[in-house]
Structure formats: structure tokens, C-alpha cells
Amino acid sequence: DTGVSQDPRHKITKRGQNVTFRCDPISEHNRLYWYRQTLGQGPEFLTYFQNEAQLEKSRLLSDRFSAERPKGSFSTLEIQRTEQGDSAMYLCASSSPGPASGNTIYFGEGSWLTVV
Amino acid sequence: AQKVTQAQTEISVVEKEDVTLDCVYETRDTTYYLFWYKQPPSGELVFLIRRNSFDEQNEISGRYSWNFQKSTSSFNFTITASQVVDSAVYFCALSALTGANNLFFGTGTRLTVIP
């Protein structure tokens, strides 16, 4: 039973460069979430997919951020023209809706981004 | 609006002591879920418990117990006989029962268990 996996785990990039993170959810989960966590804070919701449809986006998700889930399986989160304020851990999570699971959300280990 | 407050930023206890982590929440929803997650230094958020708002029974799982009081909007977490492996940041979170069910997290409580 594999959990949510994320790649890369760590990324250091220069300001202005583009970065892309990949997330592979738990295989039977049709919901996928992206969160961002900065030091000393709790994770903050960025966006949510049900299957391949992106159903909700937070105001935190600026125009430089784009997320896709083309076949309803893995997802990518791209940040264009990175800024130092983008330095954070990007967490992917997945869930399966329904009363049995209570939509419990399971998280990956996160992708740490440092913009220098 | 959803809000979760974890007033305790950091707690240190000596091994084998009991410790309670506080969580207070605000929501306009009449039904909702409450969660606790553990985040060890590796970074992964580990699910500990989910509680429905209409189920106010307290729960015990091994050394962990949870006290849900709807009247005071609190969902506190107690670790009995703490161990060094319990050292982590603990997050309380809230979600609606419908829609995206995305989680609203508190700022976390860093627990250090001293051997």
C-alpha cells in the first residue's frame, strides 16, 4: 500500500526560474489537493481536483501558479518566475469521499522549495 | 469563515509525563469534521484522528485520547506517558462535510519530549 508520493523532495532554484512539482496520490483516491506550508505555520490550501477537474482554487494561487491533473491520476504544480516569497514546502494530499472515509485527507512528505 | 486556534506554540515535557494540546475552532457550519495530524521532522503530515461534529464521544487510542466539547468549540488532544518519539509538531484542523472538504489548519504546537 503506497502513500502519496512527491517529487522532488527538495528544490533550490534561482529567482525568476520555473519549477515543477509532481504528486502521485494514493491509487484509489479521486480527490487531490495541494497545500503550501511556510515555517511556523500550518498548511494552507491552494487547490483541489476531483478526478481531472480542478474544482477550487485559493486566492493564494497567483497567476504564476498552475496545477494540472491531466488524466485524473498524478498532478503537477508549476510555479513560473519564482520569487523568494515562494520558498515553502508544497504538500500534496489525496482522499476518497464518502461517509466511510469521512474524506480523511492523506498527505505526502512534501516538496521543499528554496528560491535564492 | 473557518478558524482553528492552537494557543500553545511550544510545549516541553519530560518523558513519561502526560501532556494536553489545546485546540479551539470557529465555524458557521452546523456539521463539520475535526482532525489532528502529527508532523515529525521529516515533514510528512501523519493523520491521527477524525471526529464528526455530531459525535461528541471522547476517544482513546493507546496513549492518545481526544476530548471533543462542542459547547466550548474545543477538541483537545492528550498524550499519556509521553515518549521521545512523540516529539513533533501537532496540528488541529477543521473541514466542512460537503464540497471540497479542504482542511483549515491551526498554527500547530511543537511538542518536545525530553528523555
PDB file of C-alpha atoms in Angstrom:
ATOM      1  CA  ASP A   1       0.000   0.000   0.000  1.00  0.00           C
ATOM      2  CA  THR A   2       1.786   3.118  -1.191  1.00  0.00           C
ATOM      3  CA  GLY A   3       1.003   6.520   0.173  1.00  0.00           C
ATOM      4  CA  VAL A   4       1.110   9.883  -1.516  1.00  0.00           C
ATOM      5  CA  SER A   5       4.476  10.439  -3.161  1.00  0.00           C
ATOM      6  CA  GLN A   6       6.005  13.730  -4.209  1.00  0.00           C
ATOM      7  CA  ASP A   7       8.970  14.600  -6.378  1.00  0.00           C
ATOM      8  CA  PRO A   8      11.393  16.246  -5.975  1.00  0.00           C
ATOM      9  CA  ARG A   9      11.648  16.361  -2.225  1.00  0.00           C
ATOM     10  CA  HIS A  10      13.934  19.372  -2.312  1.00  0.00           C
ATOM     11  CA  LYS A  11      14.475  22.045  -4.928  1.00  0.00           C
ATOM     12  CA  ILE A  12      16.754  25.066  -4.852  1.00  0.00           C
ATOM     13  CA  THR A  13      16.209  27.495  -7.672  1.00  0.00           C
ATOM     14  CA  LYS A  14      17.233  30.981  -8.649  1.00  0.00           C
ATOM     15  CA  ARG A  15      14.686  33.739  -8.577  1.00  0.00           C
ATOM     16  CA  GLY A  16      12.914  34.018 -11.902  1.00  0.00           C
ATOM     17  CA  GLN A  17      13.240  30.362 -12.825  1.00  0.00           C
ATOM     18  CA  ASN A  18      10.313  28.000 -13.289  1.00  0.00           C
ATOM     19  CA  VAL A  19       9.861  24.922 -11.124  1.00  0.00           C
ATOM     20  CA  THR A  20       7.521  21.955 -11.351  1.00  0.00           C
ATOM     21  CA  PHE A  21       6.499  19.514  -8.653  1.00  0.00           C
ATOM     22  CA  ARG A  22       4.867  16.158  -9.222  1.00  0.00           C
ATOM     23  CA  CYS A  23       2.441  14.319  -6.992  1.00  0.00           C
ATOM     24  CA  ASP A  24       1.237  10.727  -7.230  1.00  0.00           C
ATOM     25  CA  PRO A  25      -1.802  10.222  -4.984  1.00  0.00           C
ATOM     26  CA  ILE A  26      -2.979   7.036  -3.341  1.00  0.00           C
ATOM     27  CA  SER A  27      -4.210   4.994  -6.269  1.00  0.00           C
ATOM     28  CA  GLU A  28      -7.893   4.663  -5.402  1.00  0.00           C
ATOM     29  CA  HIS A  29      -8.299   8.295  -4.344  1.00  0.00           C
ATOM     30  CA  ASN A  30     -10.099  10.552  -6.789  1.00  0.00           C
ATOM     31  CA  ARG A  31      -9.532  13.792  -4.874  1.00  0.00           C
ATOM     32  CA  LEU A  32      -6.181  15.530  -4.903  1.00  0.00           C
ATOM     33  CA  TYR A  33      -5.131  18.658  -3.032  1.00  0.00           C
ATOM     34  CA  TRP A  34      -2.155  20.997  -2.994  1.00  0.00           C
ATOM     35  CA  TYR A  35      -1.218  22.901   0.146  1.00  0.00           C
ATOM     36  CA  ARG A  36       1.614  25.274   0.975  1.00  0.00           C
ATOM     37  CA  GLN A  37       3.332  25.466   4.339  1.00  0.00           C
ATOM     38  CA  THR A  38       5.785  28.109   5.488  1.00  0.00           C
ATOM     39  CA  LEU A  39       7.947  27.903   8.597  1.00  0.00           C
ATOM     40  CA  GLY A  40       5.991  28.111  11.818  1.00  0.00           C
ATOM     41  CA  GLN A  41       2.628  27.977  10.092  1.00  0.00           C
ATOM     42  CA  GLY A  42       0.038  25.367   9.363  1.00  0.00           C
ATOM     43  CA  PRO A  43      -0.543  24.204   5.791  1.00  0.00           C
ATOM     44  CA  GLU A  44      -2.697  26.481   3.653  1.00  0.00           C
ATOM     45  CA  PHE A  45      -4.990  25.215   0.931  1.00  0.00           C
ATOM     46  CA  LEU A  46      -4.021  26.052  -2.640  1.00  0.00           C
ATOM     47  CA  THR A  47      -6.183  23.991  -4.954  1.00  0.00           C
ATOM     48  CA  TYR A  48      -8.271  20.843  -5.300  1.00  0.00           C
ATOM     49  CA  PHE A  49      -9.049  18.344  -8.045  1.00  0.00           C
ATOM     50  CA  GLN A  50     -11.778  15.795  -8.307  1.00  0.00           C
ATOM     51  CA  ASN A  51     -10.568  13.382 -10.937  1.00  0.00           C
ATOM     52  CA  GLU A  52      -9.143  15.607 -13.671  1.00  0.00           C
ATOM     53  CA  ALA A  53     -11.311  18.627 -12.899  1.00  0.00           C
ATOM     54  CA  GLN A  54      -9.825  21.482 -10.906  1.00  0.00           C
ATOM     55  CA  LEU A  55     -12.823  22.490  -8.814  1.00  0.00           C
ATOM     56  CA  GLU A  56     -11.450  25.018  -6.396  1.00  0.00           C
ATOM     57  CA  LYS A  57      -8.529  27.438  -6.206  1.00  0.00           C
ATOM     58  CA  SER A  58      -7.436  29.556  -3.284  1.00  0.00           C
ATOM     59  CA  ARG A  59      -6.682  33.248  -3.625  1.00  0.00           C
ATOM     60  CA  LEU A  60      -3.148  32.246  -2.613  1.00  0.00           C
ATOM     61  CA  LEU A  61      -2.750  30.679  -6.044  1.00  0.00           C
ATOM     62  CA  SER A  62      -1.461  33.617  -8.052  1.00  0.00           C
ATOM     63  CA  ASP A  63      -1.288  33.712 -11.838  1.00  0.00           C
ATOM     64  CA  ARG A  64       2.260  32.368 -11.671  1.00  0.00           C
ATOM     65  CA  PHE A  65       0.981  29.106 -10.240  1.00  0.00           C
ATOM     66  CA  SER A  66      -0.702  26.438 -12.321  1.00  0.00           C
ATOM     67  CA  ALA A  67      -1.779  22.949 -11.389  1.00  0.00           C
ATOM     68  CA  GLU A  68      -2.892  20.139 -13.631  1.00  0.00           C
ATOM     69  CA  ARG A  69      -4.153  16.624 -13.275  1.00  0.00           C
ATOM     70  CA  PRO A  70      -4.498  15.582 -16.902  1.00  0.00           C
ATOM     71  CA  LYS A  71      -5.695  12.007 -16.545  1.00  0.00           C
ATOM     72  CA  GLY A  72      -7.115  12.141 -13.075  1.00  0.00           C
ATOM     73  CA  SER A  73      -4.109  10.365 -11.638  1.00  0.00           C
ATOM     74  CA  PHE A  74      -0.862  12.236 -10.946  1.00  0.00           C
ATOM     75  CA  SER A  75      -0.753  16.008 -10.681  1.00  0.00           C
ATOM     76  CA  THR A  76       1.810  18.708 -11.340  1.00  0.00           C
ATOM     77  CA  LEU A  77       2.190  22.102  -9.718  1.00  0.00           C
ATOM     78  CA  GLU A  78       4.215  24.617 -11.712  1.00  0.00           C
ATOM     79  CA  ILE A  79       5.478  27.923 -10.406  1.00  0.00           C
ATOM     80  CA  GLN A  80       6.641  30.366 -13.060  1.00  0.00           C
ATOM     81  CA  ARG A  81       9.081  33.229 -12.477  1.00  0.00           C
ATOM     82  CA  THR A  82       9.726  32.161  -8.905  1.00  0.00           C
ATOM     83  CA  GLU A  83      10.079  34.783  -6.187  1.00  0.00           C
ATOM     84  CA  GLN A  84      11.735  34.494  -2.798  1.00  0.00           C
ATOM     85  CA  GLY A  85       8.319  34.567  -1.183  1.00  0.00           C
ATOM     86  CA  ASP A  86       7.536  31.279  -2.904  1.00  0.00           C
ATOM     87  CA  SER A  87      10.012  29.499  -0.635  1.00  0.00           C
ATOM     88  CA  ALA A  88       7.925  26.993   1.288  1.00  0.00           C
ATOM     89  CA  MET A  89       7.013  23.344   1.486  1.00  0.00           C
ATOM     90  CA  TYR A  90       4.437  22.267  -1.050  1.00  0.00           C
ATOM     91  CA  LEU A  91       2.307  19.427   0.205  1.00  0.00           C
ATOM     92  CA  CYS A  92       0.188  17.162  -1.912  1.00  0.00           C
ATOM     93  CA  ALA A  93      -2.651  15.162  -0.423  1.00  0.00           C
ATOM     94  CA  SER A  94      -5.383  12.838  -1.591  1.00  0.00           C
ATOM     95  CA  SER A  95      -8.659  11.471  -0.346  1.00  0.00           C
ATOM     96  CA  SER A  96     -11.638   9.376  -1.242  1.00  0.00           C
ATOM     97  CA  PRO A  97     -15.015  10.949  -0.453  1.00  0.00           C
ATOM     98  CA  GLY A  98     -17.812   9.178   1.302  1.00  0.00           C
ATOM     99  CA  PRO A  99     -19.151   8.533   4.775  1.00  0.00           C
ATOM    100  CA  ALA A 100     -16.846   5.599   5.449  1.00  0.00           C
ATOM    101  CA  SER A 101     -13.673   7.591   4.966  1.00  0.00           C
ATOM    102  CA  GLY A 102     -15.102  10.902   6.154  1.00  0.00           C
ATOM    103  CA  ASN A 103     -12.953  12.339   3.405  1.00  0.00           C
ATOM    104  CA  THR A 104      -9.849  11.889   5.509  1.00  0.00           C
ATOM    105  CA  ILE A 105      -7.009  13.584   3.662  1.00  0.00           C
ATOM    106  CA  TYR A 106      -3.658  11.810   3.493  1.00  0.00           C
ATOM    107  CA  PHE A 107      -0.525  13.817   2.865  1.00  0.00           C
ATOM    108  CA  GLY A 108       2.752  13.203   1.117  1.00  0.00           C
ATOM    109  CA  GLU A 109       6.135  14.119   2.541  1.00  0.00           C
ATOM    110  CA  GLY A 110       6.159  17.457   0.782  1.00  0.00           C
ATOM    111  CA  SER A 111       8.452  19.217  -1.662  1.00  0.00           C
ATOM    112  CA  TRP A 112      10.685  21.862  -0.145  1.00  0.00           C
ATOM    113  CA  LEU A 113      11.325  24.860  -2.386  1.00  0.00           C
ATOM    114  CA  THR A 114      14.066  27.382  -1.705  1.00  0.00           C
ATOM    115  CA  VAL A 115      14.286  30.385  -4.012  1.00  0.00           C
ATOM    116  CA  VAL A 116      17.643  32.175  -3.845  1.00  0.00           C
TER     117      VAL A 116
ATOM    118  CA  ALA B   1     -15.388  31.505   7.986  1.00  0.00           C
ATOM    119  CA  GLN B   2     -13.371  28.660   9.421  1.00  0.00           C
ATOM    120  CA  LYS B   3     -10.684  29.255  12.013  1.00  0.00           C
ATOM    121  CA  VAL B   4      -8.586  26.996  14.201  1.00  0.00           C
ATOM    122  CA  THR B   5      -6.585  28.314  17.130  1.00  0.00           C
ATOM    123  CA  GLN B   6      -3.788  26.453  18.823  1.00  0.00           C
ATOM    124  CA  ALA B   7      -2.672  28.849  21.512  1.00  0.00           C
ATOM    125  CA  GLN B   8       0.277  26.748  22.666  1.00  0.00           C
ATOM    126  CA  THR B   9       3.173  27.399  20.333  1.00  0.00           C
ATOM    127  CA  GLU B  10       5.682  25.134  22.074  1.00  0.00           C
ATOM    128  CA  ILE B  11       5.477  22.659  24.933  1.00  0.00           C
ATOM    129  CA  SER B  12       8.272  20.729  26.592  1.00  0.00           C
ATOM    130  CA  VAL B  13       7.686  17.796  28.889  1.00  0.00           C
ATOM    131  CA  VAL B  14       9.855  15.181  30.485  1.00  0.00           C
ATOM    132  CA  GLU B  15       9.405  11.649  29.244  1.00  0.00           C
ATOM    133  CA  LYS B  16       6.518   9.766  30.860  1.00  0.00           C
ATOM    134  CA  GLU B  17       4.638  12.943  31.728  1.00  0.00           C
ATOM    135  CA  ASP B  18       1.132  13.471  30.378  1.00  0.00           C
ATOM    136  CA  VAL B  19       0.568  16.436  28.067  1.00  0.00           C
ATOM    137  CA  THR B  20      -2.564  18.058  26.633  1.00  0.00           C
ATOM    138  CA  LEU B  21      -2.571  20.022  23.398  1.00  0.00           C
ATOM    139  CA  ASP B  22      -5.381  22.549  23.090  1.00  0.00           C
ATOM    140  CA  CYS B  23      -7.447  23.294  20.008  1.00  0.00           C
ATOM    141  CA  VAL B  24     -10.292  25.789  19.693  1.00  0.00           C
ATOM    142  CA  TYR B  25     -12.193  26.249  16.464  1.00  0.00           C
ATOM    143  CA  GLU B  26     -14.726  28.570  14.855  1.00  0.00           C
ATOM    144  CA  THR B  27     -17.142  27.667  12.113  1.00  0.00           C
ATOM    145  CA  ARG B  28     -20.592  28.671  10.907  1.00  0.00           C
ATOM    146  CA  ASP B  29     -21.289  25.149   9.689  1.00  0.00           C
ATOM    147  CA  THR B  30     -23.582  23.050  11.822  1.00  0.00           C
ATOM    148  CA  THR B  31     -21.809  19.866  10.778  1.00  0.00           C
ATOM    149  CA  TYR B  32     -18.098  19.513  10.209  1.00  0.00           C
ATOM    150  CA  TYR B  33     -15.067  17.318  10.756  1.00  0.00           C
ATOM    151  CA  LEU B  34     -12.209  17.870  13.159  1.00  0.00           C
ATOM    152  CA  PHE B  35      -8.778  16.320  12.735  1.00  0.00           C
ATOM    153  CA  TRP B  36      -5.417  16.009  14.405  1.00  0.00           C
ATOM    154  CA  TYR B  37      -2.230  15.492  12.413  1.00  0.00           C
ATOM    155  CA  LYS B  38       1.341  14.896  13.553  1.00  0.00           C
ATOM    156  CA  GLN B  39       4.281  16.363  11.640  1.00  0.00           C
ATOM    157  CA  PRO B  40       7.646  14.851  12.592  1.00  0.00           C
ATOM    158  CA  PRO B  41      10.896  16.461  11.409  1.00  0.00           C
ATOM    159  CA  SER B  42      10.692  14.557   8.118  1.00  0.00           C
ATOM    160  CA  GLY B  43       7.811  16.838   7.143  1.00  0.00           C
ATOM    161  CA  GLU B  44       5.062  14.372   6.334  1.00  0.00           C
ATOM    162  CA  LEU B  45       1.708  15.090   7.952  1.00  0.00           C
ATOM    163  CA  VAL B  46       0.511  11.918   9.638  1.00  0.00           C
ATOM    164  CA  PHE B  47      -3.218  11.520  10.186  1.00  0.00           C
ATOM    165  CA  LEU B  48      -4.113  10.726  13.806  1.00  0.00           C
ATOM    166  CA  ILE B  49      -7.868  11.105  14.190  1.00  0.00           C
ATOM    167  CA  ARG B  50     -11.061  12.363  12.564  1.00  0.00           C
ATOM    168  CA  ARG B  51     -14.146  13.343  14.563  1.00  0.00           C
ATOM    169  CA  ASN B  52     -17.617  14.207  13.244  1.00  0.00           C
ATOM    170  CA  SER B  53     -19.275  17.201  14.848  1.00  0.00           C
ATOM    171  CA  PHE B  54     -22.349  15.161  15.730  1.00  0.00           C
ATOM    172  CA  ASP B  55     -20.319  12.578  17.626  1.00  0.00           C
ATOM    173  CA  GLU B  56     -19.165  14.028  20.922  1.00  0.00           C
ATOM    174  CA  GLN B  57     -17.905  10.806  22.400  1.00  0.00           C
ATOM    175  CA  ASN B  58     -14.349  11.037  23.556  1.00  0.00           C
ATOM    176  CA  GLU B  59     -11.919   8.618  22.035  1.00  0.00           C
ATOM    177  CA  ILE B  60      -8.915   6.744  23.312  1.00  0.00           C
ATOM    178  CA  SER B  61      -6.315   5.021  21.163  1.00  0.00           C
ATOM    179  CA  GLY B  62      -3.440   3.613  23.133  1.00  0.00           C
ATOM    180  CA  ARG B  63      -1.642   6.518  24.800  1.00  0.00           C
ATOM    181  CA  TYR B  64      -3.673   9.059  22.815  1.00  0.00           C
ATOM    182  CA  SER B  65      -7.038  10.452  23.819  1.00  0.00           C
ATOM    183  CA  TRP B  66      -9.217  13.203  22.448  1.00  0.00           C
ATOM    184  CA  ASN B  67     -11.770  15.349  24.257  1.00  0.00           C
ATOM    185  CA  PHE B  68     -14.346  16.971  21.965  1.00  0.00           C
ATOM    186  CA  GLN B  69     -16.617  19.565  23.558  1.00  0.00           C
ATOM    187  CA  LYS B  70     -18.979  21.223  21.130  1.00  0.00           C
ATOM    188  CA  SER B  71     -20.248  23.643  23.794  1.00  0.00           C
ATOM    189  CA  THR B  72     -16.807  25.233  24.056  1.00  0.00           C
ATOM    190  CA  SER B  73     -15.739  24.536  20.445  1.00  0.00           C
ATOM    191  CA  SER B  74     -12.712  22.648  21.645  1.00  0.00           C
ATOM    192  CA  PHE B  75     -11.037  19.448  20.512  1.00  0.00           C
ATOM    193  CA  ASN B  76      -8.131  18.768  22.849  1.00  0.00           C
ATOM    194  CA  PHE B  77      -5.550  16.023  22.480  1.00  0.00           C
ATOM    195  CA  THR B  78      -3.849  14.275  25.395  1.00  0.00           C
ATOM    196  CA  ILE B  79      -0.783  12.083  25.229  1.00  0.00           C
ATOM    197  CA  THR B  80      -0.353   9.884  28.272  1.00  0.00           C
ATOM    198  CA  ALA B  81       3.096   8.755  29.400  1.00  0.00           C
ATOM    199  CA  SER B  82       4.836  10.734  26.672  1.00  0.00           C
ATOM    200  CA  GLN B  83       7.786   9.268  24.807  1.00  0.00           C
ATOM    201  CA  VAL B  84      10.657  10.866  22.913  1.00  0.00           C
ATOM    202  CA  VAL B  85       9.116   9.615  19.647  1.00  0.00           C
ATOM    203  CA  ASP B  86       6.107  11.835  20.347  1.00  0.00           C
ATOM    204  CA  SER B  87       8.275  14.889  19.683  1.00  0.00           C
ATOM    205  CA  ALA B  88       6.763  16.617  16.664  1.00  0.00           C
ATOM    206  CA  VAL B  89       4.528  19.466  15.621  1.00  0.00           C
ATOM    207  CA  TYR B  90       0.862  18.666  16.088  1.00  0.00           C
ATOM    208  CA  PHE B  91      -1.831  20.330  14.008  1.00  0.00           C
ATOM    209  CA  CYS B  92      -5.529  20.565  14.648  1.00  0.00           C
ATOM    210  CA  ALA B  93      -7.683  21.052  11.548  1.00  0.00           C
ATOM    211  CA  LEU B  94     -11.301  21.606  10.544  1.00  0.00           C
ATOM    212  CA  SER B  95     -13.209  20.809   7.370  1.00  0.00           C
ATOM    213  CA  ALA B  96     -16.733  21.055   6.096  1.00  0.00           C
ATOM    214  CA  LEU B  97     -18.728  17.914   5.405  1.00  0.00           C
ATOM    215  CA  THR B  98     -19.579  18.978   1.870  1.00  0.00           C
ATOM    216  CA  GLY B  99     -17.803  20.484  -1.095  1.00  0.00           C
ATOM    217  CA  ALA B 100     -14.047  20.267  -1.367  1.00  0.00           C
ATOM    218  CA  ASN B 101     -13.645  19.278   2.300  1.00  0.00           C
ATOM    219  CA  ASN B 102     -10.343  21.116   2.307  1.00  0.00           C
ATOM    220  CA  LEU B 103      -8.698  21.437   5.685  1.00  0.00           C
ATOM    221  CA  PHE B 104      -8.245  24.615   7.690  1.00  0.00           C
ATOM    222  CA  PHE B 105      -5.262  24.189   9.968  1.00  0.00           C
ATOM    223  CA  GLY B 106      -4.162  25.833  13.173  1.00  0.00           C
ATOM    224  CA  THR B 107      -0.603  27.086  13.502  1.00  0.00           C
ATOM    225  CA  GLY B 108       0.491  23.943  15.297  1.00  0.00           C
ATOM    226  CA  THR B 109       2.005  23.094  18.671  1.00  0.00           C
ATOM    227  CA  ARG B 110       5.612  21.941  18.791  1.00  0.00           C
ATOM    228  CA  LEU B 111       5.961  19.223  21.420  1.00  0.00           C
ATOM    229  CA  THR B 112       9.388  18.303  22.719  1.00  0.00           C
ATOM    230  CA  VAL B 113       9.683  15.282  24.968  1.00  0.00           C
ATOM    231  CA  ILE B 114      12.894  15.349  26.955  1.00  0.00           C
ATOM    232  CA  PRO B 115      14.415  11.981  27.850  1.00  0.00           C
TER     233      PRO B 115
END
